[in-house]
Amino acid sequence: MTPAQQSLTDAIKRVLSVDERIESAWLGGSLGKGSGDEYSDVDVTVVARDVTFDEALKHYSGDTSAIAPVVFQQVIFGRVINSVTADWQRFDLSFVKPAEFAAMPLGIVKPLFNRGTPERAPSPVVPYKATAQRVLQLTNEFLRVIGLTHLGIGRGEYIALQAGTGLLRQMTLDLMFEKNGASQAMRGSALHVNAYLSPDQRRALEAVPPVSATREGVIAAGEALAAIFLPLAKNLARETGAEWPQAFEDATRTHLARSIGMTI
């Protein structure tokens, strides 16, 4: 934990610990697990007493200035106060009731203070495995999106095609996570990707050419992503017992080759 992260954590503890509406506070996320880095945000689960829960949530949703000068704040899912400070430190306060804390899936957390919340052991980690349903969902959507390339080229909609290529890249990344057994819960932050990819997977994605707003650029990037995605998807389909959408693949290959000379 960096000095700035420690200072922010200490400020959260100082403010919440003198508020009698709050029963306990727990440092979670990557910093709670001891695996954070200088870029990690401070994630705190706040257990508020039942009788004062709504009051406490409303108070901190509107004002966290006692913790730090905040330049941006939003409430997510009605319970998570997401904030950015003036020096661009980030912190989340996730409010739960005592019974909810007792029942919620819990990773490794460290108590900042505790006035009576029963401590809990981390929930057992259940290995994540790709399912046939998830593999087919990604495969069908990949084929559908890449099949629309001819439409965008025909209309000259190269900005839209750049966005579509971003979708293909994300689906390829998601498929790699499925292959590696890396669930969303395990990965956490969207900006924490490298640790859940193999060196070969990283090199493959990094080698995909940048998507220029041209016919040639869109086709080259799409072909490169298809060359990564489709073999991996077929392998995962075999492993999970998914029925490969051969007719859809064949139709898409033929359609793209005939309409725009694209090979997948």
Short mmCIF file of C-alpha atoms in Angstrom, two decimals:
data_model
loop_
_atom_site.label_atom_id
_atom_site.label_comp_id
_atom_site.label_asym_id
_atom_site.label_seq_id
_atom_site.Cartn_x
_atom_site.Cartn_y
_atom_site.Cartn_z
CA MET A 1 0.00 0.00 0.00
CA THR A 2 1.38 3.39 -0.98
CA PRO A 3 1.52 6.30 1.49
CA ALA A 4 -1.36 7.95 -0.38
CA GLN A 5 -3.49 4.81 -0.21
CA GLN A 6 -2.66 4.37 3.47
CA SER A 7 -3.56 7.99 4.19
CA LEU A 8 -6.91 7.60 2.44
CA THR A 9 -7.61 4.33 4.25
CA ASP A 10 -6.76 5.97 7.57
CA ALA A 11 -9.09 8.88 6.79
CA ILE A 12 -11.96 6.50 5.99
CA LYS A 13 -11.33 4.65 9.25
CA ARG A 14 -11.13 7.89 11.25
CA VAL A 15 -14.42 9.25 9.93
CA LEU A 16 -16.45 6.05 10.05
CA SER A 17 -15.17 4.85 13.41
CA VAL A 18 -16.59 7.87 15.26
CA ASP A 19 -19.99 7.48 13.59
CA GLU A 20 -22.18 5.40 15.90
CA ARG A 21 -24.44 4.51 12.99
CA ILE A 22 -21.61 2.37 11.62
CA GLU A 23 -20.96 -1.00 13.24
CA SER A 24 -17.80 -1.98 11.36
CA ALA A 25 -15.74 -1.31 8.25
CA TRP A 26 -13.66 -3.79 6.25
CA LEU A 27 -10.93 -3.19 3.70
CA GLY A 28 -11.49 -5.40 0.67
CA GLY A 29 -10.50 -5.54 -2.97
CA SER A 30 -6.91 -6.05 -4.00
CA LEU A 31 -5.57 -3.99 -1.08
CA GLY A 32 -7.53 -6.13 1.37
CA LYS A 33 -6.06 -9.25 -0.21
CA GLY A 34 -2.57 -7.79 -0.09
CA SER A 35 -2.24 -8.03 -3.87
CA GLY A 36 -2.81 -4.39 -4.78
CA ASP A 37 -0.44 -2.01 -6.48
CA GLU A 38 0.03 1.74 -6.60
CA TYR A 39 -2.95 2.04 -8.95
CA SER A 40 -5.46 0.16 -6.77
CA ASP A 41 -8.48 1.93 -5.34
CA VAL A 42 -9.54 1.67 -1.69
CA ASP A 43 -12.58 -0.62 -1.40
CA VAL A 44 -14.34 -0.59 1.97
CA THR A 45 -17.42 -2.57 3.00
CA VAL A 46 -19.37 -0.53 5.54
CA VAL A 47 -21.69 -2.40 7.92
CA ALA A 48 -24.34 0.05 9.13
CA ARG A 49 -26.78 -0.73 11.93
CA ASP A 50 -30.28 -1.67 10.80
CA VAL A 51 -32.03 1.20 12.58
CA THR A 52 -29.72 3.86 11.15
CA PHE A 53 -28.85 2.26 7.82
CA ASP A 54 -30.90 4.54 5.57
CA GLU A 55 -29.78 7.64 7.44
CA ALA A 56 -26.10 6.70 7.22
CA LEU A 57 -26.30 5.77 3.55
CA LYS A 58 -28.05 9.03 2.70
CA HIS A 59 -25.49 11.05 4.65
CA TYR A 60 -22.41 9.59 2.98
CA SER A 61 -24.07 9.49 -0.44
CA GLY A 62 -24.32 13.26 -0.24
CA ASP A 63 -21.13 14.17 1.59
CA THR A 64 -17.78 12.40 1.98
CA SER A 65 -15.81 15.63 2.38
CA ALA A 66 -14.76 14.65 5.90
CA ILE A 67 -12.77 11.80 4.34
CA ALA A 68 -11.12 13.75 1.51
CA PRO A 69 -11.81 16.57 -0.96
CA VAL A 70 -13.91 14.83 -3.61
CA VAL A 71 -14.23 16.06 -7.20
CA PHE A 72 -16.53 13.28 -8.42
CA GLN A 73 -19.01 11.03 -6.64
CA GLN A 74 -21.77 8.69 -7.74
CA VAL A 75 -23.92 6.04 -6.10
CA ILE A 76 -23.94 2.69 -7.89
CA PHE A 77 -26.63 0.05 -7.32
CA GLY A 78 -28.10 2.30 -4.61
CA ARG A 79 -25.50 1.15 -2.09
CA VAL A 80 -21.97 1.75 -3.43
CA ILE A 81 -20.56 5.27 -3.07
CA ASN A 82 -17.90 5.64 -5.75
CA SER A 83 -15.61 8.66 -5.32
CA VAL A 84 -12.57 10.33 -6.88
CA THR A 85 -10.50 12.73 -4.78
CA ALA A 86 -8.79 15.94 -5.84
CA ASP A 87 -5.46 14.11 -6.19
CA TRP A 88 -7.18 11.30 -8.13
CA GLN A 89 -7.22 8.69 -5.41
CA ARG A 90 -10.28 6.48 -5.72
CA PHE A 91 -12.42 4.88 -3.03
CA ASP A 92 -15.64 2.91 -2.82
CA LEU A 93 -17.85 2.63 0.27
CA SER A 94 -20.22 -0.34 -0.09
CA PHE A 95 -23.00 -0.17 2.52
CA VAL A 96 -24.58 -3.38 3.85
CA LYS A 97 -26.68 -4.34 6.85
CA PRO A 98 -25.31 -6.78 9.47
CA ALA A 99 -27.43 -9.69 8.22
CA GLU A 100 -26.36 -8.98 4.64
CA PHE A 101 -22.71 -8.98 5.64
CA ALA A 102 -23.21 -12.33 7.36
CA ALA A 103 -24.71 -13.86 4.21
CA MET A 104 -22.80 -12.23 1.35
CA PRO A 105 -20.00 -14.00 -0.53
CA LEU A 106 -16.82 -12.64 0.98
CA GLY A 107 -13.25 -12.53 -0.23
CA ILE A 108 -10.28 -11.69 1.93
CA VAL A 109 -11.03 -8.56 3.99
CA LYS A 110 -9.23 -6.75 6.79
CA PRO A 111 -11.17 -5.06 9.61
CA LEU A 112 -10.55 -1.33 9.89
CA PHE A 113 -12.64 -1.31 13.08
CA ASN A 114 -15.37 -3.53 14.48
CA ARG A 115 -17.99 -2.82 17.13
CA GLY A 116 -19.72 -6.16 17.18
CA THR A 117 -20.00 -7.58 13.67
CA PRO A 118 -19.20 -11.32 13.81
CA GLU A 119 -15.98 -11.93 11.92
CA ARG A 120 -16.15 -14.26 8.96
CA ALA A 121 -13.78 -16.54 7.16
CA PRO A 122 -13.44 -15.91 3.41
CA SER A 123 -15.91 -17.83 1.29
CA PRO A 124 -14.39 -20.97 -0.25
CA VAL A 125 -13.13 -20.36 -3.76
CA VAL A 126 -15.04 -22.47 -6.28
CA PRO A 127 -12.95 -22.99 -9.43
CA TYR A 128 -14.57 -21.32 -12.41
CA LYS A 129 -15.14 -23.40 -15.53
CA ALA A 130 -16.40 -22.33 -18.92
CA THR A 131 -19.85 -23.60 -19.85
CA ALA A 132 -21.23 -24.64 -23.23
CA GLN A 133 -23.83 -21.88 -22.95
CA ARG A 134 -21.24 -19.15 -22.43
CA VAL A 135 -19.01 -20.42 -25.25
CA LEU A 136 -21.93 -20.50 -27.68
CA GLN A 137 -23.10 -17.06 -26.56
CA LEU A 138 -19.72 -15.55 -27.35
CA THR A 139 -19.30 -17.51 -30.58
CA ASN A 140 -22.69 -16.63 -32.03
CA GLU A 141 -22.29 -12.96 -31.14
CA PHE A 142 -18.78 -12.87 -32.64
CA LEU A 143 -20.04 -14.35 -35.91
CA ARG A 144 -23.02 -11.99 -35.96
CA VAL A 145 -20.93 -8.87 -35.37
CA ILE A 146 -18.15 -9.75 -37.81
CA GLY A 147 -20.78 -10.69 -40.39
CA LEU A 148 -22.03 -7.09 -40.32
CA THR A 149 -18.67 -5.80 -41.57
CA HIS A 150 -19.92 -5.76 -45.17
CA LEU A 151 -22.83 -3.53 -44.15
CA GLY A 152 -20.60 -0.93 -42.52
CA ILE A 153 -18.20 -0.93 -45.47
CA GLY A 154 -21.06 -0.63 -47.94
CA ARG A 155 -22.40 2.41 -46.10
CA GLY A 156 -18.96 3.89 -45.47
CA GLU A 157 -19.60 3.78 -41.71
CA TYR A 158 -15.98 3.37 -40.68
CA ILE A 159 -16.38 5.01 -37.28
CA ALA A 160 -19.10 2.49 -36.44
CA LEU A 161 -16.88 -0.30 -37.77
CA GLN A 162 -14.06 0.79 -35.47
CA ALA A 163 -16.48 0.42 -32.55
CA GLY A 164 -17.59 -2.96 -33.86
CA THR A 165 -14.00 -4.13 -34.04
CA GLY A 166 -13.68 -3.13 -30.40
CA LEU A 167 -16.56 -5.49 -29.64
CA LEU A 168 -14.77 -8.31 -31.47
CA ARG A 169 -11.60 -7.62 -29.49
CA GLN A 170 -13.53 -7.65 -26.20
CA MET A 171 -15.23 -10.94 -27.08
CA THR A 172 -11.84 -12.44 -27.92
CA LEU A 173 -10.52 -11.28 -24.56
CA ASP A 174 -13.60 -12.66 -22.78
CA LEU A 175 -13.11 -16.02 -24.50
CA MET A 176 -9.51 -16.13 -23.28
CA PHE A 177 -10.74 -15.51 -19.74
CA GLU A 178 -13.16 -18.44 -20.16
CA LYS A 179 -10.32 -20.66 -21.34
CA ASN A 180 -8.21 -19.66 -18.34
CA GLY A 181 -10.98 -20.12 -15.76
CA ALA A 182 -10.82 -16.44 -14.82
CA SER A 183 -14.29 -15.34 -13.73
CA GLN A 184 -15.36 -11.70 -13.44
CA ALA A 185 -15.38 -12.03 -9.65
CA MET A 186 -11.80 -13.29 -9.72
CA ARG A 187 -10.58 -10.58 -12.09
CA GLY A 188 -12.23 -7.62 -10.39
CA SER A 189 -11.07 -4.40 -12.04
CA ALA A 190 -11.50 -3.95 -15.78
CA LEU A 191 -7.99 -2.49 -15.77
CA HIS A 192 -6.45 -5.64 -14.31
CA VAL A 193 -6.15 -7.97 -17.30
CA ASN A 194 -2.55 -9.09 -17.82
CA ALA A 195 -2.44 -11.40 -14.80
CA TYR A 196 -5.27 -13.51 -16.24
CA LEU A 197 -3.79 -14.03 -19.71
CA SER A 198 -0.97 -16.30 -20.79
CA PRO A 199 2.09 -14.72 -22.45
CA ASP A 200 1.02 -16.21 -25.79
CA GLN A 201 -2.48 -14.76 -25.44
CA ARG A 202 -1.11 -11.32 -24.65
CA ARG A 203 1.22 -11.42 -27.63
CA ALA A 204 -1.61 -12.50 -29.92
CA LEU A 205 -3.87 -9.62 -28.86
CA GLU A 206 -1.07 -7.07 -28.90
CA ALA A 207 -0.24 -8.11 -32.49
CA VAL A 208 -3.73 -7.28 -33.80
CA PRO A 209 -3.25 -4.29 -36.11
CA PRO A 210 -4.69 -0.92 -35.07
CA VAL A 211 -8.09 -0.26 -36.59
CA SER A 212 -7.89 2.65 -39.00
CA ALA A 213 -11.10 4.13 -40.33
CA THR A 214 -10.60 2.51 -43.72
CA ARG A 215 -11.85 -0.57 -45.53
CA GLU A 216 -8.39 -2.14 -45.40
CA GLY A 217 -7.89 -1.36 -41.70
CA VAL A 218 -11.23 -2.78 -40.60
CA ILE A 219 -10.82 -5.96 -42.65
CA ALA A 220 -7.24 -6.56 -41.45
CA ALA A 221 -8.19 -6.20 -37.79
CA GLY A 222 -11.29 -8.38 -38.17
CA GLU A 223 -9.33 -11.12 -39.93
CA ALA A 224 -6.66 -11.05 -37.21
CA LEU A 225 -9.22 -11.31 -34.42
CA ALA A 226 -11.11 -14.12 -36.17
CA ALA A 227 -7.83 -16.03 -36.52
CA ILE A 228 -7.48 -15.89 -32.73
CA PHE A 229 -11.11 -16.29 -31.71
CA LEU A 230 -12.43 -19.10 -33.88
CA PRO A 231 -9.77 -21.78 -33.16
CA LEU A 232 -9.99 -21.05 -29.43
CA ALA A 233 -13.80 -21.14 -29.51
CA LYS A 234 -13.80 -24.49 -31.32
CA ASN A 235 -11.41 -25.91 -28.76
CA LEU A 236 -13.58 -24.69 -25.89
CA ALA A 237 -16.71 -26.01 -27.59
CA ARG A 238 -15.16 -29.48 -27.64
CA GLU A 239 -14.10 -29.19 -24.00
CA THR A 240 -17.53 -28.06 -22.81
CA GLY A 241 -19.63 -30.25 -25.08
CA ALA A 242 -21.13 -27.30 -26.96
CA GLU A 243 -22.62 -27.99 -30.38
CA TRP A 244 -20.60 -25.86 -32.78
CA PRO A 245 -22.74 -23.56 -35.00
CA GLN A 246 -21.18 -24.87 -38.20
CA ALA A 247 -23.91 -23.62 -40.51
CA PHE A 248 -23.61 -20.10 -39.09
CA GLU A 249 -19.82 -20.15 -39.41
CA ASP A 250 -19.94 -21.45 -43.00
CA ALA A 251 -22.56 -18.91 -44.03
CA THR A 252 -20.59 -16.05 -42.46
CA ARG A 253 -17.32 -17.11 -44.12
CA THR A 254 -18.98 -17.35 -47.54
CA HIS A 255 -20.87 -14.09 -47.09
CA LEU A 256 -17.77 -12.08 -46.09
CA ALA A 257 -15.56 -13.57 -48.80
CA ARG A 258 -18.14 -12.91 -51.52
CA SER A 259 -19.21 -9.44 -50.41
CA ILE A 260 -15.94 -7.77 -49.33
CA GLY A 261 -13.15 -10.28 -49.94
CA MET A 262 -12.65 -10.86 -46.21
CA THR A 263 -11.23 -14.19 -45.07
CA ILE A 264 -12.01 -15.59 -41.64
#
